[in-house]
């Protein structure tokens, strides 16, 4: 390869370089390709005691082709005391061949200081301990303080470490005393410290929380009573300490209150002296509490009418009432006696009230129905009743359980031929019962009483009374047959 030397500059050039430059210029390509160069920060280095120099190292700026380093003022290594401006200059390789000016540079300062054994001076270091209070029950607390600073005879000082900074959130579940350290350092490595402790103290300024205070109570008692036992409940209370004491004013033994209004004060106090008060009242009032007394209240009424009859007249004995006060009023009557249609069903209500507003209520129902069904008879001894007498007797007193009738309206005995306990003569006697409802539908019960002579009467002792007819009337009511 052909080379030549620029004797004035002392450089050796390859002839091919000129060819490449010529072609690039001919094609209009720029020979300058500017790249970003990373420059070191300013350096401060302290010399060893008794030395007028220091060994200083830095990482030189790096470049890549086609750029080349064309100038540097200092090299890493041993430098004298003082401040030196270090600079680097760069150019493109092809531009350097054409004597093009510098296209990039880098500069920084190296300060070689005499040996320094004096540490930085810390200012505004908080006193220790730094007391902080927090409400009992809180788990975390953010703490702020005036942060310390430092100065140094070199004019330069750096905070190299701190265990906590102002505004830190501290967890209060464990230790209640936390150390804080700030470390400052000058360029020669001398260090100064700021140390203090933050002490946390739990305080309780929150009073007990009364969640429910009992409502005022009013207890009514009869007029002849002077007081009453009134049950009442305590307030519902919580406290962040989990403990509290209760005092009441006045103290009410056995919950007995005399007539009048009694104010009750509940005072809850926690171990820190915080307290909360709840006030309620109990009023005992004497008044008439006895309702009127209803003298008679009708039972339910069912009125039957024959088929084809569309209405019925319904009547009942009006209810009445009395009261201890001597005055009672009929406040309400739902329906009066009168004429009602068949298939009517209604509830009749009478309300009586005294002057103290005590009430008494009489209720009964009224039904009007079409009825052609006779009463149903129960307990009729249709198989007959047999009794025995000894030889020589002619009669016997006979008892039985009487039949009864049921009907939707009513079932009354309107005719009865004999009664239990009547005296029956030897032989066969027919006994008859006739029942009728309110519509005159009738039903009968007929059975025989047989008195038989035997040597030994199994049902009683001999009777020597002579025969006589019953003295009581037999026909209670005539009946249509």
Coordinates of C-alpha atoms in Angstrom, one line a residue:
X1 CA 0.0 0.0 0.0
X2 CA 1.3 3.4 -0.9
X3 CA 2.0 5.9 2.0
X4 CA 3.4 9.3 2.3
X5 CA 4.5 11.5 5.2
X6 CA 3.5 15.1 6.0
X7 CA 6.8 16.3 7.1
X8 CA 5.5 19.5 8.6
X9 CA 3.0 17.7 10.8
X10 CA 4.8 14.5 11.3
X11 CA 1.9 12.4 10.1
X12 CA 1.9 9.4 7.8
X13 CA -1.0 9.2 5.4
X14 CA -2.3 6.3 3.3
X15 CA -2.9 7.3 -0.2
X16 CA -6.2 5.3 -0.1
X17 CA -7.4 7.7 2.6
X18 CA -7.3 10.6 0.2
X19 CA -9.2 8.5 -2.3
X20 CA -11.9 7.8 0.2
X21 CA -12.1 11.4 1.3
X22 CA -12.3 12.5 -2.3
X23 CA -15.1 10.1 -3.1
X24 CA -17.1 11.1 0.0
X25 CA -16.8 14.8 -0.8
X26 CA -17.6 14.1 -4.4
X27 CA -20.8 12.2 -3.3
X28 CA -21.7 15.1 -0.9
X29 CA -21.3 13.1 2.3
X30 CA -20.5 15.1 5.5
X31 CA -17.2 14.2 7.1
X32 CA -18.5 15.3 10.6
X33 CA -20.5 12.8 12.6
X34 CA -21.0 14.3 16.0
X35 CA -21.4 11.8 18.9
X36 CA -22.4 12.5 22.6
X37 CA -19.4 12.2 24.9
X38 CA -19.9 11.3 28.6
X39 CA -17.7 13.6 30.7
X40 CA -16.6 12.8 34.3
X41 CA -18.0 14.9 37.2
X42 CA -15.7 17.4 39.0
X43 CA -13.3 15.7 41.4
X44 CA -12.1 16.7 44.8
X45 CA -9.2 14.6 46.1
X46 CA -7.2 15.0 49.4
X47 CA -3.5 14.5 49.5
X48 CA -1.9 12.3 52.1
X49 CA -0.4 14.2 55.1
X50 CA 3.0 15.8 54.2
X51 CA 2.5 15.2 50.5
X52 CA 2.2 18.0 47.9
X53 CA 0.5 15.7 45.4
X54 CA -2.2 13.0 45.1
X55 CA -2.8 10.1 42.8
X56 CA -6.0 10.9 41.0
X57 CA -7.9 8.5 38.8
X58 CA -10.9 9.0 36.6
X59 CA -12.6 7.2 33.7
X60 CA -11.6 8.9 30.5
X61 CA -14.4 9.8 28.1
X62 CA -14.9 7.0 25.6
X63 CA -15.4 7.5 21.8
X64 CA -16.0 5.3 18.8
X65 CA -15.0 5.5 15.2
X66 CA -14.9 7.5 13.1
X67 CA -14.2 10.0 15.9
X68 CA -10.7 10.3 17.3
X69 CA -9.2 12.1 20.3
X70 CA -7.3 15.1 19.1
X71 CA -6.4 16.8 22.5
X72 CA -6.4 16.2 26.3
X73 CA -4.9 18.5 28.9
X74 CA -4.2 16.0 31.7
X75 CA -3.9 12.3 32.2
X76 CA -5.1 10.3 35.2
X77 CA -2.2 9.8 37.6
X78 CA -0.2 11.9 40.0
X79 CA -1.3 15.5 40.1
X80 CA 0.0 18.5 42.3
X81 CA -2.0 20.4 44.9
X82 CA -4.3 22.9 43.4
X83 CA -7.3 23.1 41.1
X84 CA -6.8 21.9 37.5
X85 CA -9.2 22.2 34.5
X86 CA -9.1 19.0 32.6
X87 CA -10.3 19.1 29.0
X88 CA -10.6 16.7 26.1
X89 CA -11.1 17.5 22.4
X90 CA -12.4 15.3 19.6
X91 CA -12.6 15.3 15.8
X92 CA -13.6 13.0 13.1
X93 CA -10.9 11.0 11.6
X94 CA -11.4 12.2 8.0
X95 CA -11.9 15.7 9.2
X96 CA -8.6 15.6 11.0
X97 CA -7.0 14.7 7.7
X98 CA -8.5 17.8 6.2
X99 CA -7.4 20.0 9.2
X100 CA -11.1 20.5 10.1
X101 CA -11.6 22.2 13.5
X102 CA -12.6 20.5 16.7
X103 CA -16.1 19.1 16.7
X104 CA -16.5 17.9 20.3
X105 CA -15.0 18.6 23.8
X106 CA -15.2 17.5 27.4
X107 CA -14.0 19.5 30.5
X108 CA -14.2 19.0 34.3
X109 CA -12.3 20.2 37.4
X110 CA -9.8 18.2 39.5
X111 CA -9.1 19.8 42.9
X112 CA -6.2 18.2 44.8
X113 CA -6.4 19.4 48.4
X114 CA -3.9 19.3 51.2
X115 CA -4.5 16.7 53.9
X116 CA -7.6 17.4 56.1
X117 CA -8.2 15.8 59.5
X118 CA -11.0 18.1 60.6
X119 CA -14.5 16.5 60.3
X120 CA -17.6 18.4 59.2
X121 CA -19.6 20.4 61.7
X122 CA -23.2 19.2 62.3
X123 CA -25.8 21.9 62.8
X124 CA -29.4 21.6 64.1
X125 CA -29.1 18.1 65.4
X126 CA -32.4 17.4 67.2
X127 CA -32.2 16.9 71.0
X128 CA -32.6 13.4 72.3
X129 CA -35.0 12.0 73.1
X130 CA -37.6 13.5 70.8
X131 CA -40.8 12.8 72.6
X132 CA -43.9 12.1 70.6
X133 CA -47.3 11.2 72.0
X134 CA -50.0 9.1 70.2
X135 CA -53.5 8.1 70.9
X136 CA -53.7 4.7 72.5
X137 CA -54.8 2.1 70.0
X138 CA -53.2 3.7 66.9
X139 CA -50.8 1.3 65.1
X140 CA -48.8 3.8 62.9
X141 CA -47.6 7.4 63.3
X142 CA -45.9 9.8 60.9
X143 CA -43.2 11.8 62.6
X144 CA -41.5 15.0 61.3
X145 CA -38.6 16.9 62.7
X146 CA -36.1 19.6 61.7
X147 CA -33.4 17.7 59.8
X148 CA -29.7 18.4 60.6
X149 CA -27.2 19.9 58.2
X150 CA -23.4 20.1 58.1
X151 CA -20.5 22.4 57.0
X152 CA -16.8 21.7 56.3
X153 CA -13.7 23.7 56.0
X154 CA -13.3 22.2 52.5
X155 CA -16.6 23.9 51.5
X156 CA -18.0 20.5 50.5
X157 CA -19.9 18.0 52.7
X158 CA -22.2 15.2 51.8
X159 CA -25.0 13.3 53.7
X160 CA -23.9 9.7 53.1
X161 CA -26.4 7.8 55.3
X162 CA -29.4 8.3 57.5
X163 CA -31.4 5.6 59.3
X164 CA -34.6 7.7 59.1
X165 CA -35.8 10.9 57.5
X166 CA -38.4 13.4 58.6
X167 CA -41.9 12.3 57.5
X168 CA -41.2 8.6 58.2
X169 CA -44.1 6.5 59.3
X170 CA -43.3 4.5 62.4
X171 CA -44.9 1.2 63.4
X172 CA -45.9 1.4 67.1
X173 CA -46.7 -2.3 67.7
X174 CA -43.2 -3.1 69.1
X175 CA -40.5 -0.9 70.6
X176 CA -41.5 2.6 71.7
X177 CA -38.0 4.1 71.3
X178 CA -36.3 4.4 67.9
X179 CA -32.7 5.6 67.2
X180 CA -32.0 7.9 64.3
X181 CA -28.5 8.6 62.9
X182 CA -27.4 11.0 60.2
X183 CA -23.8 10.5 58.8
X184 CA -22.0 13.5 57.0
X185 CA -18.6 13.1 55.2
X186 CA -16.2 15.7 53.7
X187 CA -14.1 15.1 50.6
X188 CA -11.2 13.7 52.6
X189 CA -13.4 11.0 54.3
X190 CA -13.8 12.7 57.6
X191 CA -17.2 12.0 59.1
X192 CA -19.5 13.6 61.6
X193 CA -22.7 12.2 63.1
X194 CA -26.0 13.4 64.4
X195 CA -27.7 10.9 66.7
X196 CA -30.9 11.2 68.6
X197 CA -33.8 8.9 69.7
X198 CA -37.5 9.3 69.1
X199 CA -39.5 8.2 72.1
X200 CA -43.2 7.4 71.7
X201 CA -45.6 7.7 74.6
X202 CA -49.2 6.4 74.4
X203 CA -51.8 8.8 75.8
X204 CA -55.5 8.3 76.1
X205 CA -57.6 11.4 75.5
X206 CA -60.6 9.6 74.2
X207 CA -63.6 9.3 76.6
X208 CA -65.6 6.1 76.7
X209 CA -68.0 5.7 73.8
X210 CA -71.7 5.5 74.9
X211 CA -73.3 3.7 72.0
X212 CA -76.8 3.5 73.5
X213 CA -78.3 5.4 76.4
X214 CA -81.5 4.0 77.8
X215 CA -84.7 5.8 76.8
X216 CA -86.7 7.5 79.5
X217 CA -89.2 5.1 81.2
X218 CA -92.7 5.9 82.3
X219 CA -94.3 3.3 84.7
X220 CA -98.0 3.6 85.5
X221 CA -99.3 2.1 88.8
X222 CA -102.8 1.9 90.3
X223 CA -104.1 4.8 92.3
X224 CA -103.6 3.1 95.7
X225 CA -99.8 2.3 95.1
X226 CA -97.0 4.6 96.2
X227 CA -94.2 3.2 94.1
X228 CA -93.1 0.5 91.8
X229 CA -90.2 -1.8 90.8
X230 CA -89.1 -0.6 87.4
X231 CA -86.6 -2.8 85.5
X232 CA -84.1 -0.7 83.4
X233 CA -81.1 -1.5 81.3
X234 CA -77.6 -0.1 81.5
X235 CA -76.1 1.9 78.6
X236 CA -73.9 0.1 76.0
X237 CA -70.3 1.4 76.4
X238 CA -66.9 0.7 74.9
X239 CA -63.5 2.3 75.5
X240 CA -60.2 2.0 73.6
X241 CA -58.5 0.9 76.8
X242 CA -61.0 -1.9 77.3
X243 CA -61.6 -0.8 80.9
X244 CA -63.9 1.6 82.6
X245 CA -65.8 2.1 85.8
X246 CA -69.4 3.0 86.3
X247 CA -71.1 5.1 88.9
X248 CA -74.8 6.0 89.0
X249 CA -76.5 8.9 90.7
X250 CA -78.6 8.3 92.6
X251 CA -78.0 4.7 93.7
X252 CA -81.3 2.9 93.2
X253 CA -81.5 -0.2 95.4
X254 CA -83.6 -3.0 94.0
X255 CA -84.8 -0.7 91.2
X256 CA -87.7 0.6 93.4
X257 CA -88.9 4.1 92.5
X258 CA -91.5 6.1 94.4
X259 CA -94.1 8.2 92.7
X260 CA -92.7 11.1 90.6
X261 CA -89.8 11.6 88.2
X262 CA -86.4 10.4 88.9
X263 CA -83.3 11.4 86.9
X264 CA -80.5 8.8 86.7
X265 CA -77.0 9.8 85.7
X266 CA -74.5 7.2 84.5
X267 CA -70.8 8.2 84.7
X268 CA -68.3 6.1 82.9
X269 CA -64.6 6.7 83.6
X270 CA -61.6 5.0 81.9
X271 CA -58.1 4.5 83.6
X272 CA -56.9 7.8 82.1
X273 CA -59.6 9.8 83.7
X274 CA -61.6 10.4 80.6
X275 CA -65.3 10.2 81.3
X276 CA -68.6 10.2 79.5
X277 CA -72.1 10.8 81.0
X278 CA -75.4 9.4 80.0
X279 CA -78.6 10.8 81.6
X280 CA -82.1 9.2 81.5
X281 CA -85.2 9.2 83.7
X282 CA -87.8 7.0 85.3
X283 CA -91.2 8.4 86.0
X284 CA -93.8 6.6 88.2
X285 CA -97.3 7.8 87.6
X286 CA -100.4 6.8 89.6
X287 CA -103.5 6.5 87.6
X288 CA -106.7 4.5 87.1
X289 CA -105.6 1.3 85.4
X290 CA -108.7 -0.8 86.0
X291 CA -110.9 -1.2 83.0
X292 CA -114.7 -1.2 83.2
X293 CA -116.4 -4.5 84.1
X294 CA -119.0 -5.7 81.6
X295 CA -122.0 -7.1 83.5
X296 CA -123.3 -9.3 80.7
X297 CA -122.0 -9.9 77.2
X298 CA -124.3 -12.1 75.0
X299 CA -123.0 -15.4 73.7
X300 CA -123.0 -15.9 69.9
X301 CA -126.5 -15.8 68.4
X302 CA -127.7 -18.0 65.6
X303 CA -131.3 -17.3 64.4
X304 CA -132.9 -19.9 62.1
X305 CA -135.9 -19.2 59.8
X306 CA -138.1 -21.6 57.9
X307 CA -137.4 -21.9 54.1
X308 CA -138.9 -19.1 52.1
X309 CA -138.6 -16.5 54.9
X310 CA -136.0 -14.0 53.9
X311 CA -135.5 -12.1 57.1
X312 CA -135.5 -12.5 60.9
X313 CA -135.8 -10.1 63.8
X314 CA -132.7 -10.5 66.0
X315 CA -132.7 -9.1 69.5
X316 CA -130.4 -9.5 72.4
X317 CA -130.0 -8.1 75.9
X318 CA -127.9 -5.0 75.7
X319 CA -124.5 -5.3 77.4
X320 CA -123.9 -3.0 80.4
X321 CA -120.7 -2.1 82.3
X322 CA -119.7 -0.6 85.6
X323 CA -116.4 1.1 86.8
X324 CA -114.7 1.9 90.0
X325 CA -114.8 5.6 89.1
X326 CA -118.6 5.5 88.9
X327 CA -118.6 6.7 85.3
X328 CA -118.5 4.5 82.2
X329 CA -119.3 5.5 78.7
X330 CA -120.4 3.3 75.8
X331 CA -117.8 4.5 73.2
X332 CA -118.8 2.3 70.3
X333 CA -121.5 -0.1 69.2
X334 CA -121.0 -1.8 65.8
X335 CA -124.6 -3.1 65.2
X336 CA -128.0 -2.7 67.0
X337 CA -130.7 -5.3 67.4
X338 CA -133.1 -5.3 64.4
X339 CA -134.2 -7.2 61.3
X340 CA -131.4 -8.9 59.3
X341 CA -131.5 -10.9 56.0
X342 CA -131.0 -14.6 55.8
X343 CA -127.3 -15.5 55.4
X344 CA -126.2 -12.5 57.4
X345 CA -123.1 -13.0 59.5
X346 CA -121.8 -10.1 61.5
X347 CA -119.6 -9.4 64.6
X348 CA -121.2 -7.2 67.2
X349 CA -118.8 -5.1 69.2
X350 CA -119.5 -2.9 72.2
X351 CA -116.6 -0.8 73.6
X352 CA -116.9 0.7 77.1
X353 CA -114.5 3.4 78.4
X354 CA -114.0 5.1 81.7
X355 CA -112.7 8.6 82.4
X356 CA -109.1 7.3 82.5
X357 CA -109.5 5.8 79.0
X358 CA -109.4 2.2 80.2
X359 CA -111.4 0.1 77.8
X360 CA -113.5 -3.1 78.1
X361 CA -114.8 -4.8 74.9
X362 CA -117.8 -7.1 74.5
X363 CA -117.8 -9.2 71.3
X364 CA -120.3 -11.7 70.0
X365 CA -121.4 -12.9 66.6
X366 CA -124.9 -12.9 65.0
X367 CA -125.9 -15.3 62.2
X368 CA -129.3 -15.5 60.4
X369 CA -129.7 -18.9 58.5
X370 CA -132.4 -20.8 56.7
X371 CA -133.1 -23.9 59.0
X372 CA -135.1 -27.0 58.3
X373 CA -132.9 -29.5 60.0
X374 CA -134.1 -30.8 63.4
X375 CA -131.8 -31.0 66.3
X376 CA -129.5 -34.0 66.7
X377 CA -130.0 -36.0 69.9
X378 CA -127.1 -37.6 71.8
X379 CA -127.2 -40.1 74.6
X380 CA -130.7 -41.5 74.1
X381 CA -130.8 -45.0 75.7
X382 CA -132.8 -46.6 72.9
X383 CA -132.1 -50.1 74.1
X384 CA -134.1 -49.4 77.3
X385 CA -133.3 -49.4 81.0
X386 CA -134.1 -52.5 83.1
X387 CA -134.3 -52.5 86.9
X388 CA -135.3 -55.3 89.3
X389 CA -137.5 -55.5 92.4
X390 CA -137.9 -58.3 94.9
X391 CA -141.1 -60.3 95.3
X392 CA -143.6 -58.4 97.2
X393 CA -142.4 -55.0 95.8
X394 CA -144.5 -53.1 93.2
X395 CA -142.3 -50.0 92.3
X396 CA -138.7 -48.8 92.1
X397 CA -137.0 -45.4 91.8
X398 CA -135.0 -45.3 88.5
X399 CA -132.2 -43.0 87.5
X400 CA -130.5 -42.5 84.1
X401 CA -128.2 -40.0 82.3
X402 CA -130.4 -37.6 80.3
X403 CA -130.0 -37.2 76.5
X404 CA -129.2 -33.8 75.1
X405 CA -129.7 -32.1 71.7
X406 CA -127.4 -30.0 69.5
X407 CA -128.5 -27.7 66.7
X408 CA -127.0 -24.8 64.7
X409 CA -129.4 -22.5 66.3
X410 CA -130.6 -24.0 69.6
X411 CA -132.0 -27.3 71.0
X412 CA -134.3 -27.1 73.9
X413 CA -136.3 -29.9 75.6
X414 CA -140.0 -28.9 75.1
X415 CA -141.5 -32.1 76.4
X416 CA -140.3 -34.7 78.9
X417 CA -142.6 -37.6 80.1
X418 CA -140.4 -38.7 83.0
X419 CA -137.4 -37.5 85.0
X420 CA -134.5 -39.4 86.5
X421 CA -135.4 -40.4 90.0
X422 CA -139.1 -41.0 89.2
X423 CA -140.7 -44.1 90.7
X424 CA -141.6 -46.8 88.1
X425 CA -144.1 -49.7 88.8
X426 CA -143.5 -53.2 87.8
X427 CA -143.8 -53.6 84.0
X428 CA -142.8 -51.6 80.9
X429 CA -143.0 -47.8 80.9
X430 CA -142.3 -45.6 77.8
X431 CA -140.2 -42.5 78.4
X432 CA -140.1 -39.7 75.8
X433 CA -138.1 -36.5 75.2
X434 CA -138.9 -33.9 72.5
X435 CA -136.3 -31.3 71.4
X436 CA -137.0 -28.3 69.3
X437 CA -134.8 -25.6 67.7
X438 CA -135.6 -21.9 67.2
X439 CA -137.4 -22.7 63.9
X440 CA -139.6 -25.3 65.6
X441 CA -137.9 -28.2 63.9
X442 CA -138.3 -31.1 66.4
X443 CA -136.7 -34.4 67.2
X444 CA -137.6 -37.0 69.9
X445 CA -135.9 -39.6 72.1
X446 CA -138.0 -42.6 73.2
X447 CA -137.0 -45.5 75.4
X448 CA -138.5 -48.1 77.8
X449 CA -138.0 -48.4 81.5
X450 CA -138.6 -52.1 82.5
X451 CA -139.2 -53.0 86.1
X452 CA -138.9 -56.8 86.7
X453 CA -139.6 -58.9 89.8
X454 CA -136.8 -61.2 91.0
X455 CA -136.0 -63.0 94.2
X456 CA -132.7 -61.0 94.6
X457 CA -132.6 -57.4 93.4
X458 CA -129.1 -56.9 92.0
X459 CA -129.5 -53.1 91.8
X460 CA -130.7 -52.1 95.2
X461 CA -132.6 -52.8 98.4
X462 CA -136.4 -53.6 98.4
X463 CA -138.7 -50.6 98.2
X464 CA -142.1 -50.8 100.0
X465 CA -143.4 -47.5 98.8
X466 CA -146.8 -47.8 97.2
X467 CA -147.3 -46.6 93.6
X468 CA -148.0 -43.0 93.1
X469 CA -147.9 -40.8 90.0
X470 CA -145.0 -38.2 89.6
X471 CA -145.9 -34.9 91.2
X472 CA -143.8 -32.7 88.9
X473 CA -145.4 -31.6 85.6
X474 CA -144.5 -33.6 82.6
X475 CA -145.6 -31.4 79.8
X476 CA -143.1 -28.4 79.6
X477 CA -144.2 -27.1 76.3
X478 CA -146.8 -28.2 73.8
X479 CA -145.4 -29.2 70.4
X480 CA -146.7 -29.5 66.9
X481 CA -146.6 -33.1 65.8

